[in-house]
PDB file of C-alpha atoms in Angstrom:
ATOM      1  CA  MET A 976       0.000   0.000   0.000  1.00 49.00           C
ATOM      2  CA  THR A 977       1.062   3.599  -0.642  1.00 49.00           C
ATOM      3  CA  PHE A 978       0.839   6.390   1.935  1.00 45.00           C
ATOM      4  CA  GLU A 979      -2.196   7.648   0.057  1.00 46.00           C
ATOM      5  CA  ASP A 980      -3.915   4.279   0.544  1.00 52.00           C
ATOM      6  CA  TYR A 981      -3.365   4.462   4.303  1.00 56.00           C
ATOM      7  CA  SER A 982      -4.642   8.034   4.487  1.00 71.00           C
ATOM      8  CA  LYS A 983      -7.944   7.263   2.804  1.00 88.00           C
ATOM      9  CA  PRO A 984     -10.918   6.280   4.998  1.00 95.00           C
ATOM     10  CA  VAL A 985     -11.594   2.563   5.156  1.00 97.00           C
ATOM     11  CA  LYS A 986     -14.794   1.824   3.263  1.00 98.00           C
ATOM     12  CA  ILE A 987     -17.223  -0.559   4.935  1.00 98.00           C
ATOM     13  CA  LEU A 988     -20.517  -1.861   3.632  1.00 98.00           C
ATOM     14  CA  VAL A 989     -22.985  -2.721   6.402  1.00 98.00           C
ATOM     15  CA  THR A 990     -25.816  -5.123   5.574  1.00 98.00           C
ATOM     16  CA  GLY A 991     -28.901  -5.190   7.775  1.00 97.00           C
ATOM     17  CA  ALA A 992     -28.286  -1.499   8.422  1.00 97.00           C
ATOM     18  CA  THR A 993     -31.750  -0.857   9.874  1.00 95.00           C
ATOM     19  CA  GLY A 994     -31.524  -3.548  12.568  1.00 95.00           C
ATOM     20  CA  GLN A 995     -30.262  -3.013  16.101  1.00 95.00           C
ATOM     21  CA  VAL A 996     -26.611  -3.856  15.535  1.00 97.00           C
ATOM     22  CA  GLY A 997     -26.528  -2.687  11.929  1.00 97.00           C
ATOM     23  CA  SER A 998     -27.870   0.774  12.691  1.00 96.00           C
ATOM     24  CA  ALA A 999     -25.492   1.076  15.658  1.00 97.00           C
ATOM     25  CA  VAL A1000     -22.515   0.146  13.465  1.00 98.00           C
ATOM     26  CA  VAL A1001     -23.533   2.651  10.788  1.00 98.00           C
ATOM     27  CA  ARG A1002     -24.070   5.419  13.345  1.00 97.00           C
ATOM     28  CA  SER A1003     -20.847   4.714  15.243  1.00 97.00           C
ATOM     29  CA  ALA A1004     -18.604   4.285  12.201  1.00 98.00           C
ATOM     30  CA  SER A1005     -20.079   7.357  10.491  1.00 97.00           C
ATOM     31  CA  GLU A1006     -18.817   9.454  13.415  1.00 97.00           C
ATOM     32  CA  ASP A1007     -15.300   8.019  13.064  1.00 97.00           C
ATOM     33  CA  PRO A1008     -13.115   9.623  10.356  1.00 96.00           C
ATOM     34  CA  PHE A1009     -11.282   6.302   9.976  1.00 97.00           C
ATOM     35  CA  PHE A1010     -14.320   4.927   8.109  1.00 98.00           C
ATOM     36  CA  ASP A1011     -16.368   5.643   5.013  1.00 98.00           C
ATOM     37  CA  VAL A1012     -19.706   3.920   5.609  1.00 98.00           C
ATOM     38  CA  VAL A1013     -22.366   2.532   3.292  1.00 98.00           C
ATOM     39  CA  GLY A1014     -25.383   1.160   5.155  1.00 98.00           C
ATOM     40  CA  LEU A1015     -27.908  -0.985   3.297  1.00 98.00           C
ATOM     41  CA  GLY A1016     -31.151  -2.185   4.849  1.00 96.00           C
ATOM     42  CA  PRO A1017     -33.342  -4.931   3.388  1.00 95.00           C
ATOM     43  CA  LYS A1018     -35.126  -2.443   1.129  1.00 95.00           C
ATOM     44  CA  GLN A1019     -31.802  -1.496  -0.466  1.00 96.00           C
ATOM     45  CA  LEU A1020     -30.257  -4.952  -0.513  1.00 97.00           C
ATOM     46  CA  ASP A1021     -31.841  -8.406  -0.391  1.00 96.00           C
ATOM     47  CA  ILE A1022     -28.885 -10.497   0.730  1.00 97.00           C
ATOM     48  CA  THR A1023     -30.633 -13.675  -0.422  1.00 97.00           C
ATOM     49  CA  SER A1024     -30.252 -12.450  -4.014  1.00 98.00           C
ATOM     50  CA  PRO A1025     -26.843 -13.266  -5.574  1.00 98.00           C
ATOM     51  CA  GLU A1026     -27.439 -10.659  -8.260  1.00 98.00           C
ATOM     52  CA  GLN A1027     -28.187  -7.868  -5.768  1.00 98.00           C
ATOM     53  CA  VAL A1028     -25.251  -8.807  -3.550  1.00 98.00           C
ATOM     54  CA  ARG A1029     -22.778  -8.781  -6.426  1.00 98.00           C
ATOM     55  CA  ALA A1030     -24.211  -5.561  -7.857  1.00 98.00           C
ATOM     56  CA  SER A1031     -23.878  -3.810  -4.478  1.00 98.00           C
ATOM     57  CA  LEU A1032     -20.287  -4.963  -4.075  1.00 98.00           C
ATOM     58  CA  ASP A1033     -19.404  -3.880  -7.604  1.00 97.00           C
ATOM     59  CA  GLN A1034     -21.040  -0.500  -7.062  1.00 97.00           C
ATOM     60  CA  HIS A1035     -19.509   0.359  -3.692  1.00 98.00           C
ATOM     61  CA  LEU A1036     -16.247  -1.659  -3.735  1.00 97.00           C
ATOM     62  CA  PRO A1037     -15.881  -1.780   0.061  1.00 98.00           C
ATOM     63  CA  ASP A1038     -12.705  -2.745   1.896  1.00 98.00           C
ATOM     64  CA  TYR A1039     -14.805  -4.814   4.319  1.00 98.00           C
ATOM     65  CA  VAL A1040     -18.371  -6.074   4.607  1.00 98.00           C
ATOM     66  CA  ILE A1041     -20.058  -6.104   8.023  1.00 98.00           C
ATOM     67  CA  ASN A1042     -22.940  -8.575   7.865  1.00 98.00           C
ATOM     68  CA  CYS A1043     -25.515  -7.513  10.441  1.00 98.00           C
ATOM     69  CA  ALA A1044     -28.463  -8.839   8.439  1.00 97.00           C
ATOM     70  CA  GLY A1045     -30.396 -11.656  10.030  1.00 95.00           C
ATOM     71  CA  PHE A1046     -33.721 -13.320  10.687  1.00 93.00           C
ATOM     72  CA  ASN A1047     -33.836 -12.836  14.459  1.00 91.00           C
ATOM     73  CA  GLY A1048     -37.367 -13.931  15.369  1.00 90.00           C
ATOM     74  CA  VAL A1049     -36.575 -16.987  17.491  1.00 91.00           C
ATOM     75  CA  ASP A1050     -40.168 -18.222  17.776  1.00 87.00           C
ATOM     76  CA  ALA A1051     -41.156 -17.080  14.288  1.00 90.00           C
ATOM     77  CA  ALA A1052     -38.294 -19.142  12.877  1.00 89.00           C
ATOM     78  CA  GLN A1053     -40.157 -22.339  13.747  1.00 89.00           C
ATOM     79  CA  HIS A1054     -42.962 -21.367  11.345  1.00 90.00           C
ATOM     80  CA  GLU A1055     -40.845 -19.520   8.800  1.00 94.00           C
ATOM     81  CA  HIS A1056     -37.937 -21.925   8.787  1.00 93.00           C
ATOM     82  CA  LYS A1057     -37.292 -21.579   5.052  1.00 95.00           C
ATOM     83  CA  ARG A1058     -37.020 -17.809   5.292  1.00 96.00           C
ATOM     84  CA  CYS A1059     -34.898 -18.078   8.445  1.00 96.00           C
ATOM     85  CA  LEU A1060     -32.444 -20.474   6.801  1.00 97.00           C
ATOM     86  CA  ALA A1061     -32.414 -18.389   3.622  1.00 97.00           C
ATOM     87  CA  VAL A1062     -31.372 -15.232   5.488  1.00 97.00           C
ATOM     88  CA  ASN A1063     -29.162 -16.683   8.232  1.00 98.00           C
ATOM     89  CA  ALA A1064     -27.416 -19.422   6.258  1.00 98.00           C
ATOM     90  CA  ASP A1065     -27.968 -19.367   2.488  1.00 98.00           C
ATOM     91  CA  ALA A1066     -27.420 -15.605   2.261  1.00 98.00           C
ATOM     92  CA  VAL A1067     -24.144 -15.908   4.164  1.00 98.00           C
ATOM     93  CA  GLU A1068     -22.971 -18.382   1.526  1.00 98.00           C
ATOM     94  CA  ILE A1069     -23.944 -15.927  -1.211  1.00 98.00           C
ATOM     95  CA  LEU A1070     -22.156 -13.086   0.542  1.00 98.00           C
ATOM     96  CA  ALA A1071     -19.054 -15.154   1.314  1.00 98.00           C
ATOM     97  CA  ALA A1072     -18.744 -16.339  -2.299  1.00 98.00           C
ATOM     98  CA  ALA A1073     -19.155 -12.848  -3.742  1.00 98.00           C
ATOM     99  CA  CYS A1074     -16.736 -11.302  -1.253  1.00 98.00           C
ATOM    100  CA  GLY A1075     -14.271 -14.107  -1.873  1.00 98.00           C
ATOM    101  CA  ASP A1076     -14.249 -13.366  -5.583  1.00 97.00           C
ATOM    102  CA  LEU A1077     -13.352  -9.749  -4.819  1.00 97.00           C
ATOM    103  CA  ALA A1078     -11.000 -10.473  -1.880  1.00 97.00           C
ATOM    104  CA  ILE A1079     -13.210  -8.569   0.566  1.00 98.00           C
ATOM    105  CA  PRO A1080     -13.056  -9.769   4.199  1.00 98.00           C
ATOM    106  CA  VAL A1081     -16.326 -10.197   6.116  1.00 98.00           C
ATOM    107  CA  VAL A1082     -17.241  -9.479   9.720  1.00 98.00           C
ATOM    108  CA  HIS A1083     -20.311 -11.584  10.536  1.00 98.00           C
ATOM    109  CA  ILE A1084     -22.556 -11.197  13.597  1.00 98.00           C
ATOM    110  CA  SER A1085     -23.657 -14.506  15.115  1.00 98.00           C
ATOM    111  CA  SER A1086     -25.418 -15.631  18.278  1.00 97.00           C
ATOM    112  CA  ASP A1087     -25.211 -17.455  21.601  1.00 97.00           C
ATOM    113  CA  PHE A1088     -28.013 -19.691  20.268  1.00 96.00           C
ATOM    114  CA  VAL A1089     -25.381 -21.941  18.697  1.00 97.00           C
ATOM    115  CA  PHE A1090     -25.052 -23.311  22.269  1.00 96.00           C
ATOM    116  CA  ASP A1091     -27.794 -25.073  24.233  1.00 93.00           C
ATOM    117  CA  GLY A1092     -27.053 -23.209  27.473  1.00 92.00           C
ATOM    118  CA  HIS A1093     -26.367 -26.198  29.713  1.00 90.00           C
ATOM    119  CA  TYR A1094     -22.827 -25.030  30.494  1.00 85.00           C
ATOM    120  CA  ASP A1095     -23.105 -22.462  33.285  1.00 78.00           C
ATOM    121  CA  SER A1096     -19.572 -21.110  33.600  1.00 83.00           C
ATOM    122  CA  GLY A1097     -19.413 -19.454  30.177  1.00 94.00           C
ATOM    123  CA  TYR A1098     -18.902 -20.692  26.633  1.00 97.00           C
ATOM    124  CA  ARG A1099     -15.559 -20.388  24.882  1.00 97.00           C
ATOM    125  CA  GLU A1100     -15.205 -20.133  21.116  1.00 98.00           C
ATOM    126  CA  ASP A1101     -13.992 -23.733  20.780  1.00 96.00           C
ATOM    127  CA  ASP A1102     -16.686 -25.323  22.967  1.00 96.00           C
ATOM    128  CA  GLU A1103     -18.909 -27.886  21.280  1.00 95.00           C
ATOM    129  CA  VAL A1104     -21.994 -26.356  19.690  1.00 96.00           C
ATOM    130  CA  ALA A1105     -25.546 -27.595  20.198  1.00 95.00           C
ATOM    131  CA  PRO A1106     -27.842 -25.177  18.341  1.00 94.00           C
ATOM    132  CA  VAL A1107     -31.215 -24.320  19.897  1.00 88.00           C
ATOM    133  CA  GLY A1108     -34.203 -24.472  17.534  1.00 91.00           C
ATOM    134  CA  ILE A1109     -34.371 -23.503  13.872  1.00 95.00           C
ATOM    135  CA  TYR A1110     -32.917 -20.099  14.691  1.00 95.00           C
ATOM    136  CA  GLY A1111     -29.842 -21.536  16.407  1.00 95.00           C
ATOM    137  CA  GLU A1112     -29.371 -24.077  13.634  1.00 97.00           C
ATOM    138  CA  SER A1113     -29.536 -21.366  10.981  1.00 97.00           C
ATOM    139  CA  LYS A1114     -26.927 -19.238  12.766  1.00 98.00           C
ATOM    140  CA  TRP A1115     -24.584 -22.207  13.075  1.00 98.00           C
ATOM    141  CA  LYS A1116     -24.998 -23.100   9.397  1.00 98.00           C
ATOM    142  CA  GLY A1117     -24.194 -19.501   8.497  1.00 98.00           C
ATOM    143  CA  GLU A1118     -21.002 -19.663  10.533  1.00 98.00           C
ATOM    144  CA  GLU A1119     -19.935 -22.951   8.981  1.00 98.00           C
ATOM    145  CA  VAL A1120     -20.444 -21.860   5.392  1.00 98.00           C
ATOM    146  CA  LEU A1121     -18.503 -18.638   5.999  1.00 98.00           C
ATOM    147  CA  ARG A1122     -15.585 -20.590   7.491  1.00 98.00           C
ATOM    148  CA  ARG A1123     -15.591 -22.968   4.539  1.00 98.00           C
ATOM    149  CA  ILE A1124     -15.731 -20.375   1.761  1.00 97.00           C
ATOM    150  CA  LEU A1125     -13.911 -17.284   3.025  1.00 98.00           C
ATOM    151  CA  PRO A1126     -10.808 -17.646   5.231  1.00 97.00           C
ATOM    152  CA  GLN A1127     -10.599 -13.872   5.757  1.00 98.00           C
ATOM    153  CA  HIS A1128     -13.499 -13.523   8.166  1.00 98.00           C
ATOM    154  CA  ILE A1129     -14.358 -12.522  11.707  1.00 98.00           C
ATOM    155  CA  ILE A1130     -17.350 -14.231  13.317  1.00 98.00           C
ATOM    156  CA  LEU A1131     -18.519 -12.301  16.375  1.00 98.00           C
ATOM    157  CA  ARG A1132     -21.000 -14.140  18.600  1.00 98.00           C
ATOM    158  CA  VAL A1133     -23.049 -11.826  20.796  1.00 98.00           C
ATOM    159  CA  SER A1134     -25.942 -12.276  23.217  1.00 96.00           C
ATOM    160  CA  TRP A1135     -28.884 -10.447  24.812  1.00 97.00           C
ATOM    161  CA  ILE A1136     -28.662  -7.445  22.485  1.00 97.00           C
ATOM    162  CA  PHE A1137     -30.527  -4.313  23.529  1.00 97.00           C
ATOM    163  CA  SER A1138     -30.863  -0.765  22.235  1.00 95.00           C
ATOM    164  CA  GLU A1139     -33.035   2.320  22.591  1.00 90.00           C
ATOM    165  CA  ASP A1140     -35.421   1.343  19.807  1.00 80.00           C
ATOM    166  CA  GLY A1141     -36.660  -1.661  17.862  1.00 82.00           C
ATOM    167  CA  ASN A1142     -38.059  -4.888  19.299  1.00 87.00           C
ATOM    168  CA  ASN A1143     -35.768  -5.909  22.153  1.00 93.00           C
ATOM    169  CA  PHE A1144     -35.985  -6.773  25.836  1.00 95.00           C
ATOM    170  CA  VAL A1145     -35.547  -3.177  27.017  1.00 96.00           C
ATOM    171  CA  THR A1146     -38.226  -1.642  24.800  1.00 94.00           C
ATOM    172  CA  ARG A1147     -40.646  -4.518  25.456  1.00 94.00           C
ATOM    173  CA  THR A1148     -40.122  -4.201  29.214  1.00 96.00           C
ATOM    174  CA  LEU A1149     -40.770  -0.453  29.121  1.00 96.00           C
ATOM    175  CA  GLU A1150     -43.955  -0.922  27.107  1.00 95.00           C
ATOM    176  CA  ARG A1151     -45.240  -3.596  29.496  1.00 95.00           C
ATOM    177  CA  ALA A1152     -44.392  -1.441  32.540  1.00 96.00           C
ATOM    178  CA  ARG A1153     -46.517   1.377  31.110  1.00 95.00           C
ATOM    179  CA  THR A1154     -49.590  -0.807  30.571  1.00 95.00           C
ATOM    180  CA  GLN A1155     -49.504  -3.744  33.036  1.00 95.00           C
ATOM    181  CA  LEU A1156     -49.867  -3.829  36.814  1.00 96.00           C
ATOM    182  CA  GLU A1157     -47.683  -6.921  37.132  1.00 96.00           C
ATOM    183  CA  ILE A1158     -44.716  -8.080  35.102  1.00 94.00           C
ATOM    184  CA  ARG A1159     -43.346 -11.578  35.364  1.00 94.00           C
ATOM    185  CA  ALA A1160     -39.714 -12.184  34.467  1.00 93.00           C
ATOM    186  CA  VAL A1161     -37.692 -15.386  34.313  1.00 92.00           C
ATOM    187  CA  ASN A1162     -35.149 -15.731  37.108  1.00 94.00           C
ATOM    188  CA  ASP A1163     -33.416 -19.001  36.134  1.00 91.00           C
ATOM    189  CA  ARG A1164     -31.842 -17.958  32.837  1.00 92.00           C
ATOM    190  CA  VAL A1165     -28.520 -16.136  32.960  1.00 96.00           C
ATOM    191  CA  GLY A1166     -26.590 -14.066  30.481  1.00 96.00           C
ATOM    192  CA  CYS A1167     -24.772 -10.808  29.898  1.00 97.00           C
ATOM    193  CA  PRO A1168     -26.857  -8.021  28.312  1.00 98.00           C
ATOM    194  CA  THR A1169     -25.024  -6.339  25.455  1.00 98.00           C
ATOM    195  CA  ALA A1170     -25.782  -2.915  24.026  1.00 98.00           C
ATOM    196  CA  ALA A1171     -25.866  -2.711  20.232  1.00 97.00           C
ATOM    197  CA  SER A1172     -23.699   0.398  20.521  1.00 97.00           C
ATOM    198  CA  ASP A1173     -21.118  -1.644  22.429  1.00 98.00           C
ATOM    199  CA  VAL A1174     -21.036  -4.260  19.667  1.00 98.00           C
ATOM    200  CA  ALA A1175     -20.457  -1.411  17.214  1.00 98.00           C
ATOM    201  CA  ARG A1176     -17.513  -0.228  19.318  1.00 98.00           C
ATOM    202  CA  VAL A1177     -16.016  -3.717  19.205  1.00 98.00           C
ATOM    203  CA  VAL A1178     -16.492  -4.043  15.432  1.00 98.00           C
ATOM    204  CA  ARG A1179     -14.744  -0.716  14.856  1.00 98.00           C
ATOM    205  CA  ALA A1180     -11.834  -1.704  17.089  1.00 98.00           C
ATOM    206  CA  ILE A1181     -11.413  -5.065  15.351  1.00 98.00           C
ATOM    207  CA  LEU A1182     -11.492  -3.510  11.887  1.00 98.00           C
ATOM    208  CA  LYS A1183      -8.878  -0.903  12.757  1.00 97.00           C
ATOM    209  CA  GLN A1184      -6.454  -3.560  13.943  1.00 97.00           C
ATOM    210  CA  VAL A1185      -7.149  -5.933  11.058  1.00 97.00           C
ATOM    211  CA  HIS A1186      -6.720  -3.130   8.553  1.00 96.00           C
ATOM    212  CA  ASN A1187      -3.385  -2.254  10.123  1.00 94.00           C
ATOM    213  CA  GLY A1188      -2.049  -5.760   9.699  1.00 93.00           C
ATOM    214  CA  ALA A1189      -3.442  -7.941  12.492  1.00 91.00           C
ATOM    215  CA  GLU A1190      -3.844 -11.424  10.972  1.00 88.00           C
ATOM    216  CA  ALA A1191      -6.420 -12.537  13.502  1.00 96.00           C
ATOM    217  CA  TRP A1192      -9.227 -14.065  11.484  1.00 98.00           C
ATOM    218  CA  GLY A1193     -11.573 -16.452  13.254  1.00 98.00           C
ATOM    219  CA  THR A1194     -14.411 -16.679  15.788  1.00 98.00           C
ATOM    220  CA  TYR A1195     -14.769 -14.453  18.843  1.00 98.00           C
ATOM    221  CA  HIS A1196     -17.248 -13.852  21.638  1.00 98.00           C
ATOM    222  CA  TYR A1197     -18.399 -10.540  23.030  1.00 98.00           C
ATOM    223  CA  SER A1198     -20.968  -9.479  25.634  1.00 98.00           C
ATOM    224  CA  GLY A1199     -21.412  -6.789  28.238  1.00 97.00           C
ATOM    225  CA  ALA A1200     -19.701  -7.279  31.589  1.00 96.00           C
ATOM    226  CA  GLU A1201     -21.542  -8.858  34.553  1.00 95.00           C
ATOM    227  CA  VAL A1202     -23.713 -11.954  34.525  1.00 97.00           C
ATOM    228  CA  THR A1203     -27.342 -11.392  35.460  1.00 97.00           C
ATOM    229  CA  THR A1204     -30.787 -12.960  35.117  1.00 96.00           C
ATOM    230  CA  ARG A1205     -33.675 -11.774  32.994  1.00 95.00           C
ATOM    231  CA  TYR A1206     -35.486 -10.832  36.212  1.00 97.00           C
ATOM    232  CA  SER A1207     -32.603  -8.718  37.524  1.00 98.00           C
ATOM    233  CA  PHE A1208     -32.133  -7.083  34.127  1.00 98.00           C
ATOM    234  CA  CYS A1209     -35.853  -6.280  34.022  1.00 97.00           C
ATOM    235  CA  LYS A1210     -35.663  -4.809  37.540  1.00 97.00           C
ATOM    236  CA  GLU A1211     -32.784  -2.524  36.555  1.00 97.00           C
ATOM    237  CA  ILE A1212     -34.618  -1.338  33.421  1.00 97.00           C
ATOM    238  CA  ILE A1213     -37.711  -0.432  35.446  1.00 97.00           C
ATOM    239  CA  THR A1214     -35.676   1.258  38.186  1.00 97.00           C
ATOM    240  CA  GLN A1215     -34.029   3.506  35.632  1.00 96.00           C
ATOM    241  CA  ALA A1216     -37.303   4.203  33.801  1.00 96.00           C
ATOM    242  CA  MET A1217     -38.955   5.392  37.007  1.00 96.00           C
ATOM    243  CA  GLY A1218     -36.624   8.368  36.912  1.00 94.00           C
ATOM    244  CA  TYR A1219     -38.350   9.517  33.724  1.00 95.00           C
ATOM    245  CA  GLU A1220     -42.016   8.620  34.070  1.00 94.00           C
ATOM    246  CA  GLU A1221     -44.646   7.186  36.398  1.00 94.00           C
ATOM    247  CA  LEU A1222     -45.265   3.573  35.410  1.00 95.00           C
ATOM    248  CA  ALA A1223     -48.458   1.556  35.693  1.00 95.00           C
ATOM    249  CA  MET A1224     -46.544  -1.477  36.963  1.00 94.00           C
ATOM    250  CA  GLU A1225     -46.916  -2.178  40.680  1.00 94.00           C
ATOM    251  CA  LYS A1226     -45.333  -5.625  41.002  1.00 96.00           C
ATOM    252  CA  LEU A1227     -42.375  -7.443  39.442  1.00 96.00           C
ATOM    253  CA  THR A1228     -42.551 -11.203  39.956  1.00 96.00           C
ATOM    254  CA  ALA A1229     -39.727 -13.680  39.491  1.00 96.00           C
ATOM    255  CA  VAL A1230     -40.798 -16.913  37.785  1.00 93.00           C
ATOM    256  CA  SER A1231     -39.095 -20.026  36.461  1.00 90.00           C
ATOM    257  CA  THR A1232     -38.761 -20.805  32.768  1.00 87.00           C
ATOM    258  CA  SER A1233     -41.390 -23.534  33.131  1.00 84.00           C
ATOM    259  CA  GLN A1234     -43.891 -20.924  34.370  1.00 81.00           C
ATOM    260  CA  TYR A1235     -43.216 -18.679  31.401  1.00 74.00           C
ATOM    261  CA  PRO A1236     -43.373 -21.021  28.424  1.00 70.00           C
ATOM    262  CA  LYS A1237     -42.061 -19.961  25.053  1.00 70.00           C
ATOM    263  CA  GLU A1238     -42.575 -21.710  21.786  1.00 62.00           C
ATOM    264  CA  VAL A1239     -38.830 -22.345  21.529  1.00 74.00           C
ATOM    265  CA  GLN A1240     -36.642 -23.121  24.515  1.00 80.00           C
ATOM    266  CA  ARG A1241     -33.977 -20.482  25.138  1.00 86.00           C
ATOM    267  CA  PRO A1242     -30.489 -21.345  26.403  1.00 88.00           C
ATOM    268  CA  ASN A1243     -30.477 -21.481  30.218  1.00 90.00           C
ATOM    269  CA  SER A1244     -27.049 -19.862  30.114  1.00 94.00           C
ATOM    270  CA  SER A1245     -26.080 -17.377  27.440  1.00 95.00           C
ATOM    271  CA  VAL A1246     -22.830 -16.437  29.145  1.00 97.00           C
ATOM    272  CA  LEU A1247     -20.015 -16.042  26.628  1.00 97.00           C
ATOM    273  CA  GLU A1248     -16.355 -16.171  27.648  1.00 97.00           C
ATOM    274  CA  CYS A1249     -14.648 -13.136  26.088  1.00 98.00           C
ATOM    275  CA  LYS A1250     -10.974 -13.677  26.948  1.00 97.00           C
ATOM    276  CA  LYS A1251      -9.953 -14.530  23.387  1.00 98.00           C
ATOM    277  CA  LEU A1252     -11.101 -11.113  22.173  1.00 98.00           C
ATOM    278  CA  LEU A1253      -9.189  -9.433  24.997  1.00 98.00           C
ATOM    279  CA  ASN A1254      -6.022 -11.464  24.430  1.00 98.00           C
ATOM    280  CA  THR A1255      -6.073 -10.989  20.647  1.00 98.00           C
ATOM    281  CA  PHE A1256      -7.293  -7.421  20.207  1.00 98.00           C
ATOM    282  CA  GLY A1257      -7.036  -5.961  23.705  1.00 97.00           C
ATOM    283  CA  ILE A1258     -10.777  -5.218  23.695  1.00 98.00           C
ATOM    284  CA  ARG A1259     -12.289  -5.173  27.186  1.00 97.00           C
ATOM    285  CA  GLN A1260     -15.919  -5.724  28.108  1.00 98.00           C
ATOM    286  CA  ARG A1261     -17.936  -2.679  29.104  1.00 97.00           C
ATOM    287  CA  PRO A1262     -20.427  -2.849  32.002  1.00 97.00           C
ATOM    288  CA  TRP A1263     -23.902  -3.277  30.551  1.00 97.00           C
ATOM    289  CA  ARG A1264     -25.369  -1.118  33.335  1.00 96.00           C
ATOM    290  CA  THR A1265     -23.473   1.901  31.998  1.00 95.00           C
ATOM    291  CA  ASP A1266     -24.804   1.287  28.502  1.00 97.00           C
ATOM    292  CA  LEU A1267     -28.329   0.686  29.817  1.00 97.00           C
ATOM    293  CA  THR A1268     -28.305   4.118  31.479  1.00 97.00           C
ATOM    294  CA  GLU A1269     -27.463   5.696  28.128  1.00 96.00           C
ATOM    295  CA  VAL A1270     -30.040   3.612  26.258  1.00 96.00           C
ATOM    296  CA  VAL A1271     -32.863   4.498  28.664  1.00 96.00           C
ATOM    297  CA  ARG A1272     -31.872   8.174  28.622  1.00 95.00           C
ATOM    298  CA  PHE A1273     -31.843   8.254  24.818  1.00 93.00           C
ATOM    299  CA  HIS A1274     -35.131   6.296  24.651  1.00 93.00           C
ATOM    300  CA  TYR A1275     -36.901   8.974  26.665  1.00 93.00           C
ATOM    301  CA  LYS A1276     -35.229  11.749  24.716  1.00 92.00           C
ATOM    302  CA  MET A1277     -36.664  10.238  21.520  1.00 88.00           C
ATOM    303  CA  ARG A1278     -40.134   9.884  23.104  1.00 87.00           C
ATOM    304  CA  LYS A1279     -40.069  13.514  24.152  1.00 85.00           C
ATOM    305  CA  GLN A1280     -39.095  14.647  20.669  1.00 85.00           C
ATOM    306  CA  GLN A1281     -41.817  12.511  19.083  1.00 84.00           C
ATOM    307  CA  SER A1282     -44.521  13.878  21.393  1.00 80.00           C
ATOM    308  CA  SER A1283     -43.571  17.539  20.975  1.00 73.00           C
TER     309      SER A1283
END
């Protein structure tokens, strides 16, 4: 590379740019002069279409592709399994093949659902997988096809993603607290909540090091710091929300998973061991409570703007 090459912003193409992680990556990278960002949502790019994928790559010629696109409806996946597999697995194959032809590395967002959650102390990247449901199976297949086709890849498994908007545990909890007198929350499933903005921070840090010569392709885990339960996470969300509005909710009840049945069983433990990311890239976990404070604050700022 010439000096001029190094001085130019690194161009990234973000798929799934309207989702939680995708929009956070676009927003975060757009504020960083290191990057030149192209964000494409499903209306701009159907990643299940080989023709659209190749046309987008030819048009934008990115240095890296960040694949944040995904079918993330865990229960819906059981009924829409073909669509789920098409987006989470087949589309990754399409993307990997097209990027391979153009020598474009891929950063791919995956999930804790590749594990069944029976291992309480935290999953490492090389632990044996046992995908949960159609959703988990589709995410694992997407990982496998990317490994097979494109050696220059980063797979980043994340868990319990939350943000200030969209359909996630934080926004659902706030909506329920405004309308229901009692909320029940599972107290026997553990994990580490992870802000979408924090994932974006990690993606940016990885890309900067890779672009500057770090040959560290492979699979990594990332989550926010501190293990908690869904019940405790829910309690913290409500506590913070009470500083902004009077809620209808009067009682928060802890229940077991068996008392709160879902169509698809979730992993009992979604704890991801993140030492490999720290040892390789020097990226430390951020406390999810700090990010939650910012998410709740921004959520109410948006509500105020929308109502004025």
